[in-house]
Amino acid sequence: MDSRFRTLGEFIIENQASFQYSSGELSKLINALRLAAKVVNHEVNKAGLVDIIGGAGDTNVQGEDQQKLDVLANEKFIHTLKNREIVCGIASEEEDDFISINSQDKNHQNKYVVLMDPLDGSSNIDVNVSVGSIFSVYRRVTPVGTPVTLEDFLQPGINQVAAGYVIYGTSTMLVYTTGHGVNGFTLNPAMGTFYLSHPNMTYPETGRIYSVNEGNYVHFPQGVKDYIKYCQMEEGDRPYTSRYIGSLVSDFHRNMIKGGIYMYPKSNLASNGKLRLLYECNPMAFLAEQANGKATDGYRRIMEIEPTELHQRIPFFCGSSKMVEKAESFMAKYA
Ligand code: AHM
Ligand code: MG
C-alpha cells in the first residue's frame, strides 16, 4: 500500500510486533493518545470563538465554566487515559503532583506511566499561532500490583518507550516514536483520521535556522552569546536565519524538516532555563535522536540526565547534530 494511504490506526497495529514487550498495551495507549489529540484539536480549533460562545461571564452557553485551554487540554488527556484504564499513572505540567490510576478490576496491573505537557506554548493561543501537546511514556519501575510512586516518573529519558507531540498548526499532526524512527501523521479533519504523511522523519545533519529568544541575549552565558554571533557572522553559508515562534513543538517541527537548532539556555534570569526535563525536553530529545538529531543541555546528553524532581527545569539545545555540536563547542570554552 502507498504509505500515504496508511492511517495511524493501521500503522499502530502493523508495528505492534516491533515493541519490546508486545502485549498490545502500548498500542492501546497510543490509540488513546490519538483520540485525546483529536479532542484537544477540536477545542484548540474553536479557540477564537470561545469569547463569542461563552459571552462575557465565566460560563459558556451550556452553563459550563469557561476554562483556559491548557487546563481543558489537561482534563481531556487525563480523562481519555483514565477512562481507557491503560496507564497506572500520569504526570502533567498542569498538575502539581503525579496522579496514580487504578481501576477496580485491574488492581494496579497496568505497566505504563505517561508524562505530558497537554498544551505547550499556550500563550500563543490568544494570537492564533501554533501550539502543541507533548507526551512521554515509560514502563513503571515499581512492581505491578502496587500504586505508582515518584520513582516511576523520575526516570532518565533513555528509558522512554515512546514519545511524541501533536502540533496544532495550519494542519494538525501527530508525530511520534517508539524507538524505531519518527513518523508523522496528518489529520484529515473531514474524516477525523490521521494519515501517515511524513514517514521516517529525519533532521538534516546541518541547517541554517537558529531558534532562540534573543530578547534574553544580555542574560545568556558567554558561550551562547558567542554562538549566536557565530550564527550571524557573514561567512560560508552564514549568516543563518533566525526563526522563533515561542512554541517548542512548532520550532522543533520546523527545524526537523528544514534543519536548524532550538536553544533555551540558562540565563541570569533563570538558572536552569525554562523548559521542563521530564515532559518537554526528554520526549523532544528522544524524537530528535530517533530522527538523527541531537539534544543536550549544552554539555550533557539530555536523555542521560538523572531527574530529581517532577517539574525540574533544564537548559535545552536541540536540533541538527552538527549545529548542536557547534553550539556545544562554544560553550565548552567557558565550562
Ligand atoms: P509553557 O510550557 O509555559 O507553554 O512554556 C514553554 C514554552 C515553549 O513552548 C517555548 O519554546 C518557550 O516556552 C518560550 O518561552 P519564552 O517566551 O521565554 O521565549
Ligand atoms: Mg510547556
mmCIF file of N, CA and C and ligand atoms in Angstrom, residues 93 117 119-123 213 216 244 246-249 251 262 264 274-276 280, ligand 1:
data_model
loop_
_atom_site.group_PDB
_atom_site.id
_atom_site.type_symbol
_atom_site.label_atom_id
_atom_site.label_comp_id
_atom_site.label_asym_id
_atom_site.label_seq_id
_atom_site.Cartn_x
_atom_site.Cartn_y
_atom_site.Cartn_z
ATOM 1 N N GLU A 93 2.289 18.880 33.263
ATOM 2 C CA GLU A 93 2.720 20.239 33.611
ATOM 3 C C GLU A 93 1.634 20.956 34.410
ATOM 4 N N ASP A 117 2.934 17.438 28.608
ATOM 5 C CA ASP A 117 2.574 18.850 28.638
ATOM 6 C C ASP A 117 1.370 18.947 27.711
ATOM 7 N N LEU A 119 -0.742 21.225 26.725
ATOM 8 C CA LEU A 119 -0.810 22.299 25.724
ATOM 9 C C LEU A 119 0.373 23.239 25.918
ATOM 10 N N ASP A 120 1.419 22.972 25.164
ATOM 11 C CA ASP A 120 2.643 23.763 25.319
ATOM 12 C C ASP A 120 2.599 24.996 24.424
ATOM 13 N N GLY A 121 3.138 26.087 24.947
ATOM 14 C CA GLY A 121 3.161 27.342 24.188
ATOM 15 C C GLY A 121 1.793 28.000 24.180
ATOM 16 N N SER A 122 1.029 27.761 25.249
ATOM 17 C CA SER A 122 -0.385 28.163 25.208
ATOM 18 C C SER A 122 -0.591 29.686 25.171
ATOM 19 N N SER A 123 0.476 30.449 25.474
ATOM 20 C CA SER A 123 0.302 31.908 25.348
ATOM 21 C C SER A 123 0.107 32.285 23.875
ATOM 22 N N ASN A 213 15.159 32.811 22.041
ATOM 23 C CA ASN A 213 14.571 34.096 22.410
ATOM 24 C C ASN A 213 15.701 35.110 22.615
ATOM 25 N N ASN A 216 16.510 37.782 25.413
ATOM 26 C CA ASN A 216 17.257 37.476 26.647
ATOM 27 C C ASN A 216 18.771 37.518 26.444
ATOM 28 N N TYR A 244 11.907 32.106 15.538
ATOM 29 C CA TYR A 244 11.498 31.710 16.886
ATOM 30 C C TYR A 244 10.015 31.975 17.065
ATOM 31 N N GLY A 246 8.275 30.574 19.647
ATOM 32 C CA GLY A 246 7.934 30.627 21.080
ATOM 33 C C GLY A 246 6.988 29.495 21.437
ATOM 34 N N SER A 247 6.965 28.480 20.570
ATOM 35 C CA SER A 247 6.164 27.283 20.782
ATOM 36 C C SER A 247 7.135 26.136 20.490
ATOM 37 N N LEU A 248 7.616 25.480 21.538
ATOM 38 C CA LEU A 248 8.664 24.471 21.361
ATOM 39 C C LEU A 248 8.326 23.469 20.257
ATOM 40 N N VAL A 249 7.104 22.955 20.294
ATOM 41 C CA VAL A 249 6.709 21.936 19.314
ATOM 42 C C VAL A 249 6.835 22.486 17.885
ATOM 43 N N ASP A 251 8.628 25.119 16.795
ATOM 44 C CA ASP A 251 10.021 25.410 16.439
ATOM 45 C C ASP A 251 10.783 24.115 16.158
ATOM 46 N N TYR A 262 17.332 24.590 18.062
ATOM 47 C CA TYR A 262 16.490 25.281 19.037
ATOM 48 C C TYR A 262 17.292 25.399 20.330
ATOM 49 N N TYR A 264 17.110 26.851 24.448
ATOM 50 C CA TYR A 264 16.601 27.600 25.599
ATOM 51 C C TYR A 264 17.654 27.487 26.692
ATOM 52 N N LYS A 274 14.094 27.394 31.120
ATOM 53 C CA LYS A 274 12.659 27.400 31.388
ATOM 54 C C LYS A 274 12.008 26.034 31.184
ATOM 55 N N LEU A 275 12.533 25.282 30.251
ATOM 56 C CA LEU A 275 11.834 24.067 29.837
ATOM 57 C C LEU A 275 11.989 22.944 30.858
ATOM 58 N N ARG A 276 10.963 22.105 30.921
ATOM 59 C CA ARG A 276 10.929 21.021 31.899
ATOM 60 C C ARG A 276 11.569 19.764 31.321
ATOM 61 N N GLU A 280 8.957 17.957 28.612
ATOM 62 C CA GLU A 280 9.237 18.792 27.440
ATOM 63 C C GLU A 280 10.546 18.339 26.777
HETATM 64 P P1 AHM B 1 4.876 26.800 28.594
HETATM 65 O O1 AHM B 1 5.017 25.334 28.945
HETATM 66 O O2 AHM B 1 4.520 27.641 29.764
HETATM 67 O O3 AHM B 1 3.968 26.994 27.420
HETATM 68 O O4 AHM B 1 6.347 27.284 28.191
HETATM 69 C C1 AHM B 1 7.075 26.565 27.233
HETATM 70 C C2 AHM B 1 7.266 27.435 26.029
HETATM 71 C C3 AHM B 1 7.904 26.744 24.871
HETATM 72 O O5 AHM B 1 6.966 26.151 24.009
HETATM 73 C C4 AHM B 1 8.604 27.875 24.193
HETATM 74 O O6 AHM B 1 9.650 27.449 23.377
HETATM 75 C C5 AHM B 1 9.060 28.720 25.337
HETATM 76 O O7 AHM B 1 8.156 28.468 26.386
HETATM 77 C C6 AHM B 1 9.033 30.167 25.044
HETATM 78 O O8 AHM B 1 9.461 30.861 26.159
HETATM 79 P P2 AHM B 1 9.928 32.396 26.057
HETATM 80 O O9 AHM B 1 8.676 33.191 25.872
HETATM 81 O O10 AHM B 1 10.598 32.660 27.367
HETATM 82 O O11 AHM B 1 10.883 32.521 24.896
#
